[in-house]
Short mmCIF file of C-alpha atoms in Angstrom, two decimals:
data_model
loop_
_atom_site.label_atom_id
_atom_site.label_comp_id
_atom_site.label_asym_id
_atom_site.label_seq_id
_atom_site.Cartn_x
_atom_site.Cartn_y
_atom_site.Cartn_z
CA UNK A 1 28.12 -4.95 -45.26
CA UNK A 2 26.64 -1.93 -46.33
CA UNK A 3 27.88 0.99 -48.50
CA UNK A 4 28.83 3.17 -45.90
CA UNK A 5 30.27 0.50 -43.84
CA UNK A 6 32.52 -0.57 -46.90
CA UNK A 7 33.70 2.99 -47.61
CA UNK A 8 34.50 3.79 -44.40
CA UNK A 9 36.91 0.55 -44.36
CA UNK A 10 38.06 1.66 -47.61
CA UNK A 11 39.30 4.78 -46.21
CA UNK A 12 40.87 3.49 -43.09
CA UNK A 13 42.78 1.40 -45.66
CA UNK A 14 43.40 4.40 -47.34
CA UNK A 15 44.92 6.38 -44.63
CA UNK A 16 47.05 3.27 -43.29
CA UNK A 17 48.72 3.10 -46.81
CA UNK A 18 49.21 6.78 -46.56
CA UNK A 19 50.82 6.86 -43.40
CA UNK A 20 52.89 3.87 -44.90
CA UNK A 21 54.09 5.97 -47.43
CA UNK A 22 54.60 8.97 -45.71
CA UNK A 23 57.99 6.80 -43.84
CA UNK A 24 58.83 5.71 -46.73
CA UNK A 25 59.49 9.25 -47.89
CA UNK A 26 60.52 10.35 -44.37
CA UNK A 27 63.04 7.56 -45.22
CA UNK A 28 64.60 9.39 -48.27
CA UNK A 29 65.05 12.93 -46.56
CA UNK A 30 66.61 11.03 -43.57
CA UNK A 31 69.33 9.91 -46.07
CA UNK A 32 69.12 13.69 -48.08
CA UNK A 33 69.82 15.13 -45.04
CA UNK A 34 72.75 12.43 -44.13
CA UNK A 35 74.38 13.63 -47.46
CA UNK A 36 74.06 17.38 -46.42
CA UNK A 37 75.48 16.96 -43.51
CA UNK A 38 78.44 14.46 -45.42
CA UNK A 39 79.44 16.24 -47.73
CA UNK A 40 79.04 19.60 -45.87
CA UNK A 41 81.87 17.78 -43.48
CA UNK A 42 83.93 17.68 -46.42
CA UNK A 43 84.38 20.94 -47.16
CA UNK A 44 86.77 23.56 -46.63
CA UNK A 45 83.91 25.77 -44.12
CA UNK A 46 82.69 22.70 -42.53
CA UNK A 47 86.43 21.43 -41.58
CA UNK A 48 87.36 24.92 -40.45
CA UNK A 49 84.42 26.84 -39.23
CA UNK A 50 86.38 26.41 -35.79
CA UNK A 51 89.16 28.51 -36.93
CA UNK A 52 87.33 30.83 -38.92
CA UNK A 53 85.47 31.58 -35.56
CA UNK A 54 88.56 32.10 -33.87
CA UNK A 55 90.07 34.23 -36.17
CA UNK A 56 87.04 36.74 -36.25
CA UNK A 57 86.89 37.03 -32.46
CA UNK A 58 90.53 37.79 -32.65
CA UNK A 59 90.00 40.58 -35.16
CA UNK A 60 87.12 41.93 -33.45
CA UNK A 61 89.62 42.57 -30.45
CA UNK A 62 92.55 43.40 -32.34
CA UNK A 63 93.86 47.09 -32.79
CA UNK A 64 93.39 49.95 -35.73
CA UNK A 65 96.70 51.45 -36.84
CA UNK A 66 96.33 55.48 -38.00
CA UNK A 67 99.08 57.38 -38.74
CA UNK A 68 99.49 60.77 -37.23
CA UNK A 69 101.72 63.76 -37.70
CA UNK A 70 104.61 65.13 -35.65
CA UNK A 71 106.57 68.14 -35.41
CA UNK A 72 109.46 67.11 -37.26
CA UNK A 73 107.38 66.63 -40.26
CA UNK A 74 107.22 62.60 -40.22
CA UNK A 75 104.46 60.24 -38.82
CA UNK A 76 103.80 57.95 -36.02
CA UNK A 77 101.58 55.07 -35.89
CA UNK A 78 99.30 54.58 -33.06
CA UNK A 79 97.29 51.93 -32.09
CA UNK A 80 93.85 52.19 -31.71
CA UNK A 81 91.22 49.51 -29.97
CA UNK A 82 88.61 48.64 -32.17
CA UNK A 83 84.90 49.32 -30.79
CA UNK A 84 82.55 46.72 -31.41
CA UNK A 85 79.23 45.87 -30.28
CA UNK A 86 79.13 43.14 -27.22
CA UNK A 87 76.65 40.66 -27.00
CA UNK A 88 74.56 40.11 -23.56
CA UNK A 89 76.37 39.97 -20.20
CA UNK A 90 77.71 36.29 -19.88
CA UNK A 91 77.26 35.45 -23.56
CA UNK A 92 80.12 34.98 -26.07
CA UNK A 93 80.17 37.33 -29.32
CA UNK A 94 80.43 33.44 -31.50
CA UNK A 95 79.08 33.77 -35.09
CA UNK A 96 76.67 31.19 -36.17
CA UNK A 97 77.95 28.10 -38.22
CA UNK A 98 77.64 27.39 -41.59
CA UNK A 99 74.70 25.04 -41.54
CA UNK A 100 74.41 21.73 -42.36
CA UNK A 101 75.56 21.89 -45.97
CA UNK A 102 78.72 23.96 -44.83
CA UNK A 103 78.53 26.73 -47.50
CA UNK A 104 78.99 23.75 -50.34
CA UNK A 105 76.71 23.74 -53.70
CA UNK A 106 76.52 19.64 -53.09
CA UNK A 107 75.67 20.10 -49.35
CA UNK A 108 73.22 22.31 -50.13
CA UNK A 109 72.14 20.50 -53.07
CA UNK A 110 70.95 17.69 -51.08
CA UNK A 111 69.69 19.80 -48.26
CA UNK A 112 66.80 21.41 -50.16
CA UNK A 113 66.33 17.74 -51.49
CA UNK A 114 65.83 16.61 -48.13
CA UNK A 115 63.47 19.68 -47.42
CA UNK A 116 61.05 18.63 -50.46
CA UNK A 117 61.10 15.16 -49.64
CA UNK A 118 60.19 16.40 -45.95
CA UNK A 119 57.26 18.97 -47.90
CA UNK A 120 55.95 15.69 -49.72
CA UNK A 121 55.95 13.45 -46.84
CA UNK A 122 53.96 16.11 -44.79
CA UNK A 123 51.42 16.26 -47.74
CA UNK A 124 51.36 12.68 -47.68
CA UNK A 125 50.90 12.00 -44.04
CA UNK A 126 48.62 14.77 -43.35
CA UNK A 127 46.23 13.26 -46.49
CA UNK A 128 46.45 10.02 -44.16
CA UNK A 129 45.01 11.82 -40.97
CA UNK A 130 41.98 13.54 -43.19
CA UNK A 131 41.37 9.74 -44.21
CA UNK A 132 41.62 7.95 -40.84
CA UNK A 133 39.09 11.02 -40.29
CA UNK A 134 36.56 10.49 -42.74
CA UNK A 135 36.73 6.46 -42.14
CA UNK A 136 35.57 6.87 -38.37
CA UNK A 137 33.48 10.26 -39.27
CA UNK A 138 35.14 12.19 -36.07
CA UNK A 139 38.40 13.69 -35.23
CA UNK A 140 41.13 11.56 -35.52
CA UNK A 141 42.03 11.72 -32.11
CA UNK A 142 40.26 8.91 -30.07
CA UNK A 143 43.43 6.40 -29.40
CA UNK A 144 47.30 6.36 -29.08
CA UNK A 145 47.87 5.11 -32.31
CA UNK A 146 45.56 8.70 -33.98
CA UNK A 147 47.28 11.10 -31.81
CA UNK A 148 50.68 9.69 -32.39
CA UNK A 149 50.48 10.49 -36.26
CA UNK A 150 48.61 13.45 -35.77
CA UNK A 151 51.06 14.89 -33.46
CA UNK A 152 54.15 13.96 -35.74
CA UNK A 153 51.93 15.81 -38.77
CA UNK A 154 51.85 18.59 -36.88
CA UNK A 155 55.68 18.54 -35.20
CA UNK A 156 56.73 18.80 -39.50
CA UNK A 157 54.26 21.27 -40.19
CA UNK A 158 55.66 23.60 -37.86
CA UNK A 159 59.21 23.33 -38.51
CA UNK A 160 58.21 23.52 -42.99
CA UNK A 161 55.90 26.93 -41.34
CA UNK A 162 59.47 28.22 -39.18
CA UNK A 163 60.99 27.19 -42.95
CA UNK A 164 58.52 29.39 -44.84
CA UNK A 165 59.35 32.43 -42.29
CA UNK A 166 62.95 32.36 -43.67
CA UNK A 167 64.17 30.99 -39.85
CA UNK A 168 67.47 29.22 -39.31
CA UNK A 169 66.49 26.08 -38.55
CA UNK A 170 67.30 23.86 -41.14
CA UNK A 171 70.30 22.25 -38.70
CA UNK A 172 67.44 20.13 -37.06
CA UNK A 173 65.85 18.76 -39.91
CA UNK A 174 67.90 15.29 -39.35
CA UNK A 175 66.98 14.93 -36.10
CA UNK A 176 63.50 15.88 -36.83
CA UNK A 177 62.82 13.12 -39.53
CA UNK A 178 64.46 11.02 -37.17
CA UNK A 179 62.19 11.18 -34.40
CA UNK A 180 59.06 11.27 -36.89
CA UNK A 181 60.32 7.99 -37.98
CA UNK A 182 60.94 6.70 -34.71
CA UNK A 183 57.51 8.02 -33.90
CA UNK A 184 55.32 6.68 -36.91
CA UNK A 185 57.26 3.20 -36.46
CA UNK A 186 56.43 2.96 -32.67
CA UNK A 187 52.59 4.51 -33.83
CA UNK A 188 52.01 1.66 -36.36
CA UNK A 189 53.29 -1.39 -34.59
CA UNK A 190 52.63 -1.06 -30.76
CA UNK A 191 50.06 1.69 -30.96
CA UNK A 192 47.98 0.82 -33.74
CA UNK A 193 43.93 0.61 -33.37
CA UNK A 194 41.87 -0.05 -35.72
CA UNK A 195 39.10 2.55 -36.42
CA UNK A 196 36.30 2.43 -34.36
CA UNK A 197 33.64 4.82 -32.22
CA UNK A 198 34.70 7.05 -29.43
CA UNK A 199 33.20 6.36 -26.15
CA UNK A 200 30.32 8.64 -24.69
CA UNK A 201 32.22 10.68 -22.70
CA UNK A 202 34.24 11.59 -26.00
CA UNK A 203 31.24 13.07 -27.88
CA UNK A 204 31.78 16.54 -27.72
CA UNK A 205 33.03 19.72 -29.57
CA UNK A 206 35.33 20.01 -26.66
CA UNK A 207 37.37 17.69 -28.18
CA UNK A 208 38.45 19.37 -31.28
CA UNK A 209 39.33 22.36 -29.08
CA UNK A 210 40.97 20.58 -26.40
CA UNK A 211 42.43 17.53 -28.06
CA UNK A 212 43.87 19.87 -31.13
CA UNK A 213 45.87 22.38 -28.46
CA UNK A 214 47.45 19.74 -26.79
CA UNK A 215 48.88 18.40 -30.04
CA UNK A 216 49.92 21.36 -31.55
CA UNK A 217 51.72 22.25 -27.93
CA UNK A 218 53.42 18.82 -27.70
CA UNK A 219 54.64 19.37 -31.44
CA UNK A 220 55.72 23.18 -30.85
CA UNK A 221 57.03 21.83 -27.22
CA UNK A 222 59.26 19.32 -29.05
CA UNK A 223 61.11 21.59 -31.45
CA UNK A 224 61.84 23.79 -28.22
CA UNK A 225 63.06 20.66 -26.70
CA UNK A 226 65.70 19.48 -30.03
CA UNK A 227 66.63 23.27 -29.80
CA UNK A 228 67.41 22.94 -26.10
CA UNK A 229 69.21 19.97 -26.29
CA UNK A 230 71.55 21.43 -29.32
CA UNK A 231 71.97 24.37 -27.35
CA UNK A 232 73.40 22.44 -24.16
CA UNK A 233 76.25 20.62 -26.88
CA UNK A 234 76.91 23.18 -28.70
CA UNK A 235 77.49 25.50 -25.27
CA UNK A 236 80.02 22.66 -24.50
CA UNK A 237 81.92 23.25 -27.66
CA UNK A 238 82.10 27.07 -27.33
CA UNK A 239 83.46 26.05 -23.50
CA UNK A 240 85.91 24.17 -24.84
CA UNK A 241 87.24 26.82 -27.43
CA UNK A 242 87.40 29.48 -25.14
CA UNK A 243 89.47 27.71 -22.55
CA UNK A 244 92.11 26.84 -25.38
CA UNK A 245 91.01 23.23 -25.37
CA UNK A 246 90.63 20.61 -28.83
CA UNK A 247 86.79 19.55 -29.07
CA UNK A 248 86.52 16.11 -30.53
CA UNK A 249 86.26 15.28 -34.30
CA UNK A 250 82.30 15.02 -33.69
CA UNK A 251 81.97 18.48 -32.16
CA UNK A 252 84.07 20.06 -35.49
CA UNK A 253 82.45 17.72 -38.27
CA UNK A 254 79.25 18.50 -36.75
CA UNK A 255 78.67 21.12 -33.62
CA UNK A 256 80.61 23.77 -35.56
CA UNK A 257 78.42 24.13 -37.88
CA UNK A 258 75.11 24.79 -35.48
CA UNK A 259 73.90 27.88 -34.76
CA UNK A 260 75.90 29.73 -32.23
CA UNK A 261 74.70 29.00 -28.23
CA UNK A 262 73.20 32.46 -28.23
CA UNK A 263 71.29 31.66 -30.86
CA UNK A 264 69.76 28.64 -30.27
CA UNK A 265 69.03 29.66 -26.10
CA UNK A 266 67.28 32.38 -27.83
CA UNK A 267 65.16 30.19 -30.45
CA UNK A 268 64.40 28.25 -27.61
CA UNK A 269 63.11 30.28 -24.85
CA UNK A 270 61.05 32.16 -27.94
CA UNK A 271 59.65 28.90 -29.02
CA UNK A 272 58.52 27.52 -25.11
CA UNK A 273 57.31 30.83 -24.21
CA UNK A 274 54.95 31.21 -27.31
CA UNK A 275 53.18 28.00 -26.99
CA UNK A 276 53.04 28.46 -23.00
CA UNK A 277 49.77 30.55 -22.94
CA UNK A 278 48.16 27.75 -25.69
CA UNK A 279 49.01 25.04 -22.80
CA UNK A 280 47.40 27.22 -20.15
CA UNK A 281 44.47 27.01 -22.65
CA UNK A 282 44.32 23.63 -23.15
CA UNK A 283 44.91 22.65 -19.31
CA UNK A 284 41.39 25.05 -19.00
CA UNK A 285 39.86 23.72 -21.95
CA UNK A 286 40.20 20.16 -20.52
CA UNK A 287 38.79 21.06 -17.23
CA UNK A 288 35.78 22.77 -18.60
CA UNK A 289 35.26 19.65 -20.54
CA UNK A 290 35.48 17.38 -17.98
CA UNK A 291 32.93 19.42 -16.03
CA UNK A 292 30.32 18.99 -18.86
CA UNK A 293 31.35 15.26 -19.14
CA UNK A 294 31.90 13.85 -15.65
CA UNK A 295 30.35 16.63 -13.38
CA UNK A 296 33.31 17.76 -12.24
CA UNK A 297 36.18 20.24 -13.33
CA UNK A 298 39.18 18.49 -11.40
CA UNK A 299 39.74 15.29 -10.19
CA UNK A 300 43.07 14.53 -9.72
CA UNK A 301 43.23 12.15 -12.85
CA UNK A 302 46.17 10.41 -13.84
CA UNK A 303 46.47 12.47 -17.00
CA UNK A 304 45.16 16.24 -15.26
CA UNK A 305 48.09 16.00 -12.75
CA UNK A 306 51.14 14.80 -15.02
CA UNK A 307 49.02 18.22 -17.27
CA UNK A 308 49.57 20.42 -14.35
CA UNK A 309 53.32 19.63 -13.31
CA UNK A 310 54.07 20.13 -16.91
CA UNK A 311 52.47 23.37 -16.65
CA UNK A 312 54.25 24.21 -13.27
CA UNK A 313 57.51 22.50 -15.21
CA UNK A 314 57.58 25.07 -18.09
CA UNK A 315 56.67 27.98 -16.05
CA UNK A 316 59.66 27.32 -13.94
CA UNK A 317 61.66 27.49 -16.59
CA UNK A 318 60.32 30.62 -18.07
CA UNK A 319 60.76 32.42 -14.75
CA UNK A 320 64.04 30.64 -14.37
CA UNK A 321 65.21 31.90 -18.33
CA UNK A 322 63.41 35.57 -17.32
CA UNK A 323 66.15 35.82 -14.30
CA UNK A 324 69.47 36.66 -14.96
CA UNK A 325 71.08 34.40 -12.41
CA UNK A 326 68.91 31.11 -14.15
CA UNK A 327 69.84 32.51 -18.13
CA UNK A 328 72.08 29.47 -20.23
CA UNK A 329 72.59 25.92 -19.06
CA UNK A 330 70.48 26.01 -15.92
CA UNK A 331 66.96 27.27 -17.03
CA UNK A 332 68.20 24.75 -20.07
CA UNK A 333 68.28 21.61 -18.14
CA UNK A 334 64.88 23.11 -16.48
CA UNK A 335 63.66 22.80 -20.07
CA UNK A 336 64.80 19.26 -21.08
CA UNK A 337 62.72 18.84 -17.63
CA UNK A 338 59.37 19.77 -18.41
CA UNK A 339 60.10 18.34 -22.06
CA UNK A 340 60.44 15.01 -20.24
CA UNK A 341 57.24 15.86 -18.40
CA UNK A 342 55.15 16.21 -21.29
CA UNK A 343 56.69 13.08 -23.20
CA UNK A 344 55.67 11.05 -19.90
CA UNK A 345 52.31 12.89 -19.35
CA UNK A 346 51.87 11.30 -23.11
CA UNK A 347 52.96 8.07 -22.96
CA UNK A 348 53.49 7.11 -19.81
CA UNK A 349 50.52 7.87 -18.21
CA UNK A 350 48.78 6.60 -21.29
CA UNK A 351 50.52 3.21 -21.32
CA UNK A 352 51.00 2.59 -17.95
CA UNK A 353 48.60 4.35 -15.47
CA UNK A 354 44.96 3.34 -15.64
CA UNK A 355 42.34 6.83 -15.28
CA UNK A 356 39.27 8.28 -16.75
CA UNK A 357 41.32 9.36 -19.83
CA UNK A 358 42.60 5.69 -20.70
CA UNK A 359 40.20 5.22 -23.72
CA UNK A 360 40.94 1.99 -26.85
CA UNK A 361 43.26 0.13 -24.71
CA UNK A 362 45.82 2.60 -25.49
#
């Protein structure tokens, strides 16, 4: 074995151990962000956010008393409505929750804990794709198993950049380090490959640009997708309070301190319709690539056509969300849709449907 041979092995050692210890950190903020949420429960805010929310909306429709004058020389009180600002047609005036900590110094405490574990796995994990990288000299993209961890790198690094832009989204940092985990385990027992040389096909610059726009899309596509799926529970909650009825002790431990359903339709739609245009990209990318590789820009591929309903998928629901008879639970089931077809464009295709993109067994 020669030098470079035995430092390249070295490194895809390297990166394997990193990626090893990335979960294990990922493990730690799972349970920091199990105590924020405890012990947020346990407060006063978290057990009455419900009532507190009730309360407001009742003030904000109450009355103004102001005295007035009369002949006789004494007052009268009248009643006055209050004005206050209404929220969209169809939408509830519903204050965001608390958060996960609800407005306790422990919950908190253990919330930013579980954020800088979350910073450190990152770090850790992203220094194990730069060395699965420099083992096989090429972007770390060629198999399942690369992608996989690249992609979950990625999904963290934008929610730590929504973070950094002071953006409310610290409620879905549990079920973020939850699907990472789930993600990395499924990556490093069925998916893994061991490093090795792309096939001919794969030689090209077109693969940075193509390859690296689909993962940042599936990783922005995802966060839209936990934000959807919140959105569609927490709706249900709101539902329930305005037609007088008792949610269950889940929905007031947990769904009362979410972001309002306003709120989280809006971060939503926001996040799907920003990374839309990057998917049209990539969707053109990948045909001008297969052009230069196979001869031809479209062939009805496995992989193109599960591309191109996702694309049809997302833009369905963006027209859907843009009309005001689709806006709410509608365009957000058309959302958990195309979600679905991107998650089965990834692995189902990959796993189970044989095409010119099937490359390293998986």
């Amino acid at each position: 074995m020669n030098l470079a041979a035995a430092t390249n092995e070295n490194l895809a050692h390297t990166s394997n151990v990193l990626i090893y210890s990335s979960m294990a950190v990922y493990t730690l903020a799972f349970f920091a962000h199990i105590a924020e949420w405890v012990f947020g429960s346990r407060s006063k805010v978290g057990r009455t956010a419900a009532a507190l929310t009730t309360e407001e909306a009742a003030a904000a429709a109450g009355t103004v008393k102001v005295q007035v004058a009369t002949k006789g020389g004494g007052t009268a009180v009248l009643e006055k409505p209050k004005v206050i600002t209404r929220s969209a047609a169809g939408s509830r005036d519903v204050p965001d929750g608390p958060g996960a900590a609800g407005g306790t110094f422990k919950g908190d405490l253990y919330g930013r804990m579980a954020v800088s574990l979350t910073v450190l796995a990152f770090l850790v994990e992203a220094g194990g794709v730069v060395a699965r990288a420099l083992s096989v000299q090429r972007a770390p993209w060629g198999n399942m198993y690369e992608f996989s961890v690249t992609f979950s790198t990625v999904a963290v690094g934008a929610y730590l950049a929504l973070l950094a832009l002071k953006k409310n989204v610290r409620w879905m940092g549990l079920i973020l380090v939850t699907a990472i985990l789930l993600d990395l385990g499924l990556a490093t027992t069925v998916l893994y490959t061991s490093s090795d040389q792309l096939v001919p096909a794969l030689h090209s610059y077109w693969l940075w640009i193509h390859v690296s726009t689909a993962i940042i899309c599936g990783a922005v596509f995802f966060i839209g997708g936990i934000g959807t799926l919140i959105y569609l529970l927490r709706d249900s909650y709101e539902n329930k309070l305005a037609n007088g009825e008792e949610p269950g002790a889940f929905a007031h431990s947990v769904l009362s301190r979410m972001p309002s359903a306003s709120t989280l339709d809006k971060f939503s739609y926001r996040i799907n319709a920003a990374v839309f245009p990057l998917w049209t990209f990539t969707i053109i990318a990948g045909a001008i690539w297969a052009g230069d590789a196979w001869g031809r820009y479209w062939g009805w591929d496995p992989k193109e056509v599960w591309s191109f309903i996702t694309w049809v998928a997302y833009a369905c629901y963006l027209h859907a969300r843009a009309t005001a008879g689709w806006k709410g639970r509608k365009a957000a089931y058309l959302a958990l849709i195309a979600f679905g077809c991107w998650i089965f464009n990834y692995y189902g295709v990959n796993i189970f449907v044989t095409g010119k993109h099937s490359y390293a067994g998986v």
